Amino acid sequence: MSSQNTFPKLHNAAWPGVVGKGPDSEPPIDLDTMLDLTANASVNGRKFDGVDLFLYDPHISIDISDDDLKAWADKFSDRGLVIGSVVAPVWGPTGGGAAIDPGEGRASFLSAVRKGCRIAQRLSEWGIRPYGVVRIDSASGVGDWASDPAGNTANVVETFRQAAAIASDHGERLAAEGEICWGAMHSWKYMLEVLEGVDDPGLGFQADMAHTLLYTLGYNAPEHAILPQDFAWNDSDLLDSSLRKVTDALRPWTTDFHVAQNDGTVFGSGGHDRTGRHCLALDPNGKLDITRHAGFWLRDGNGDLTRKCRHICWDGCMFPNEVMMQPQTWNDILGVMVAVQDAHGWSE
């Protein structure tokens, strides 16, 4: 029987309609359509509670006016959805810049953070955004970072430190997305080095199950691989111990969490670099036991709920539009989210 927990709230992500799309891929899926697909999903009477938002054209411009933003807030409300975390486009071409660059790149990066925090603050003031963070990454490639690992990591730390101060001024918190394509964030140890270097409660970690699985394999950072090169995926005990090593290190910093699936490979489309492949919720090639492994993040080392994330979000980027336009895709995703909430949630 379903537990009917009410937390963490269940969110879909808007950005799969944009990420990996474009002239050299498929057309983006507009935000209205993404909201409709989310609002229409249903599993045994359970629904999505909200959507995490991408502050990027053609969804929400980082330079949107308050009037236009309020109109979008009303569209969410009309569909019975709230807004959670938002993604600040720190990598341009809408004004962002590389965090490893202490000059113009940092200035542009911080400008994008400031604009993103303004939008997040407004949405919270209007009551449509009851929780969530502002997501960032280093907006820097692994190859660029590798030209001077120590110096570039120090630059990312200082950029993030200044960004956290901006977020605090807006009453917001930042979360750095752990993903193998972002320089200084491309392994669990490098990510931990950045978080410890900033050492500010205004900066947390955003864990995505599809990406953190790749941390154990050492993609783009073989020096930090935990699983052996000849790892057999049916060795569940070794997989679990490797995942626990990552989660135990990064869980104390985790303030935002993405439920996802991965088949152990990397993938990229459109202008997006190759990174951990997001698989469909019921993909038979998925390497994660989604519900059980989500508990590695949502429960501490003693098995107790951390309750640090008041909502969780499904992340599934770079799926074909044909798949994304099928209602069953979102019902399947919602079903997995409900299972995670039932297993690792609570009621208030």
Short mmCIF file of C-alpha atoms in Angstrom, two decimals, residues 212-341:
data_model
loop_
_atom_site.label_atom_id
_atom_site.label_comp_id
_atom_site.label_asym_id
_atom_site.label_seq_id
_atom_site.Cartn_x
_atom_site.Cartn_y
_atom_site.Cartn_z
CA THR A 212 27.17 10.72 -9.98
CA LEU A 213 27.15 7.13 -11.24
CA LEU A 214 29.76 8.24 -13.77
CA TYR A 215 31.87 9.60 -10.90
CA THR A 216 32.44 6.02 -9.73
CA LEU A 217 33.70 5.05 -13.19
CA GLY A 218 36.20 7.89 -13.40
CA TYR A 219 35.04 9.30 -16.75
CA ASN A 220 37.21 12.38 -17.48
CA ALA A 221 39.07 11.74 -14.20
CA PRO A 222 40.42 8.17 -14.20
CA GLU A 223 42.64 9.07 -11.26
CA HIS A 224 39.51 9.20 -9.11
CA ALA A 225 37.75 6.08 -10.41
CA ILE A 226 36.38 3.81 -7.70
CA LEU A 227 35.11 0.92 -9.80
CA PRO A 228 37.76 -1.16 -11.63
CA GLN A 229 38.00 -0.97 -15.42
CA ASP A 230 36.81 -4.58 -15.72
CA PHE A 231 33.81 -4.01 -13.44
CA ALA A 232 30.89 -6.35 -14.05
CA TRP A 233 27.56 -4.62 -13.60
CA ASN A 234 26.03 -7.68 -11.96
CA ASP A 235 28.37 -7.16 -8.98
CA SER A 236 25.78 -5.22 -7.01
CA ASP A 237 27.77 -5.24 -3.76
CA LEU A 238 30.76 -3.55 -5.37
CA LEU A 239 28.50 -1.05 -7.14
CA ASP A 240 26.77 -0.20 -3.87
CA SER A 241 30.02 0.25 -1.97
CA SER A 242 31.34 2.53 -4.72
CA LEU A 243 28.18 4.62 -4.76
CA ARG A 244 28.26 4.88 -0.97
CA LYS A 245 31.80 6.23 -1.12
CA VAL A 246 30.60 9.05 -3.36
CA THR A 247 27.39 9.72 -1.46
CA ASP A 248 29.07 9.67 1.94
CA ALA A 249 31.55 12.29 0.71
CA LEU A 250 29.06 14.60 -1.02
CA ARG A 251 25.80 14.02 0.88
CA PRO A 252 26.68 16.52 3.64
CA TRP A 253 26.81 19.21 0.96
CA THR A 254 23.74 18.08 -0.99
CA THR A 255 20.89 20.61 -1.08
CA ASP A 256 19.24 19.64 -4.38
CA PHE A 257 18.61 16.17 -5.76
CA HIS A 258 17.77 14.78 -9.19
CA VAL A 259 16.26 11.34 -9.57
CA ALA A 260 17.54 9.81 -12.82
CA GLN A 261 18.70 6.65 -14.56
CA ASN A 262 21.94 5.89 -16.42
CA ASP A 263 23.15 2.93 -18.47
CA GLY A 264 26.82 3.46 -17.64
CA THR A 265 27.60 5.43 -20.81
CA VAL A 266 28.07 9.02 -21.88
CA PHE A 267 26.07 10.94 -24.46
CA GLY A 268 25.74 14.40 -25.96
CA SER A 269 23.47 16.07 -28.50
CA GLY A 270 23.01 19.54 -29.91
CA GLY A 271 25.55 21.84 -28.32
CA HIS A 272 25.79 19.82 -25.10
CA ASP A 273 29.07 18.07 -24.28
CA ARG A 274 29.12 14.34 -23.72
CA THR A 275 28.11 13.59 -20.15
CA GLY A 276 26.28 10.92 -18.17
CA ARG A 277 23.46 9.56 -20.33
CA HIS A 278 19.99 10.04 -18.94
CA CYS A 279 17.90 6.95 -19.60
CA LEU A 280 14.15 6.56 -19.47
CA ALA A 281 12.73 5.63 -16.10
CA LEU A 282 12.02 2.02 -17.09
CA ASP A 283 15.01 1.48 -19.41
CA PRO A 284 16.06 -2.18 -19.06
CA ASN A 285 19.69 -1.14 -19.62
CA GLY A 286 19.67 1.18 -16.62
CA LYS A 287 22.36 0.32 -14.08
CA LEU A 288 20.70 1.90 -11.05
CA ASP A 289 18.01 0.56 -8.77
CA ILE A 290 16.44 4.02 -8.76
CA THR A 291 14.36 3.75 -5.60
CA ARG A 292 17.02 2.03 -3.51
CA HIS A 293 19.96 4.09 -4.74
CA ALA A 294 18.04 7.33 -4.25
CA GLY A 295 18.08 6.44 -0.57
CA PHE A 296 21.89 6.66 -0.59
CA TRP A 297 21.40 10.42 -1.03
CA LEU A 298 18.19 10.99 0.90
CA ARG A 299 19.26 9.01 3.99
CA ASP A 300 22.41 9.43 6.04
CA GLY A 301 24.97 6.76 6.86
CA ASN A 302 22.74 5.47 9.65
CA GLY A 303 19.76 5.13 7.32
CA ASP A 304 17.92 8.12 8.78
CA LEU A 305 16.20 10.64 6.51
CA THR A 306 18.19 13.84 6.08
CA ARG A 307 15.10 15.89 5.06
CA LYS A 308 17.48 18.45 3.53
CA CYS A 309 15.71 18.49 0.15
CA ARG A 310 12.07 19.53 0.36
CA HIS A 311 11.59 18.54 -3.25
CA ILE A 312 13.19 16.15 -5.69
CA CYS A 313 13.28 16.54 -9.47
CA TRP A 314 13.37 14.11 -12.37
CA ASP A 315 16.18 14.93 -14.79
CA GLY A 316 16.09 13.38 -18.24
CA CYS A 317 17.89 15.44 -20.87
CA MET A 318 18.52 14.73 -24.52
CA PHE A 319 15.65 12.37 -25.22
CA PRO A 320 14.12 12.50 -28.73
CA ASN A 321 11.13 14.82 -29.01
CA GLU A 322 8.98 11.89 -30.17
CA VAL A 323 9.61 10.18 -26.82
CA MET A 324 9.05 13.34 -24.81
CA MET A 325 5.71 14.03 -26.45
CA GLN A 326 4.27 10.67 -25.34
CA PRO A 327 2.14 10.97 -22.17
CA GLN A 328 3.23 7.50 -21.05
CA THR A 329 6.83 8.73 -20.80
CA TRP A 330 5.82 11.14 -18.05
CA ASN A 331 3.50 8.67 -16.32
CA ASP A 332 6.43 6.23 -16.09
CA ILE A 333 8.66 8.95 -14.70
CA LEU A 334 6.05 10.04 -12.19
CA GLY A 335 5.62 6.42 -11.09
CA VAL A 336 9.34 6.19 -10.28
CA MET A 337 9.22 9.52 -8.42
CA VAL A 338 6.27 8.35 -6.34
CA ALA A 339 8.18 5.18 -5.44
CA VAL A 340 11.12 7.27 -4.22
CA GLN A 341 8.81 9.51 -2.18
#
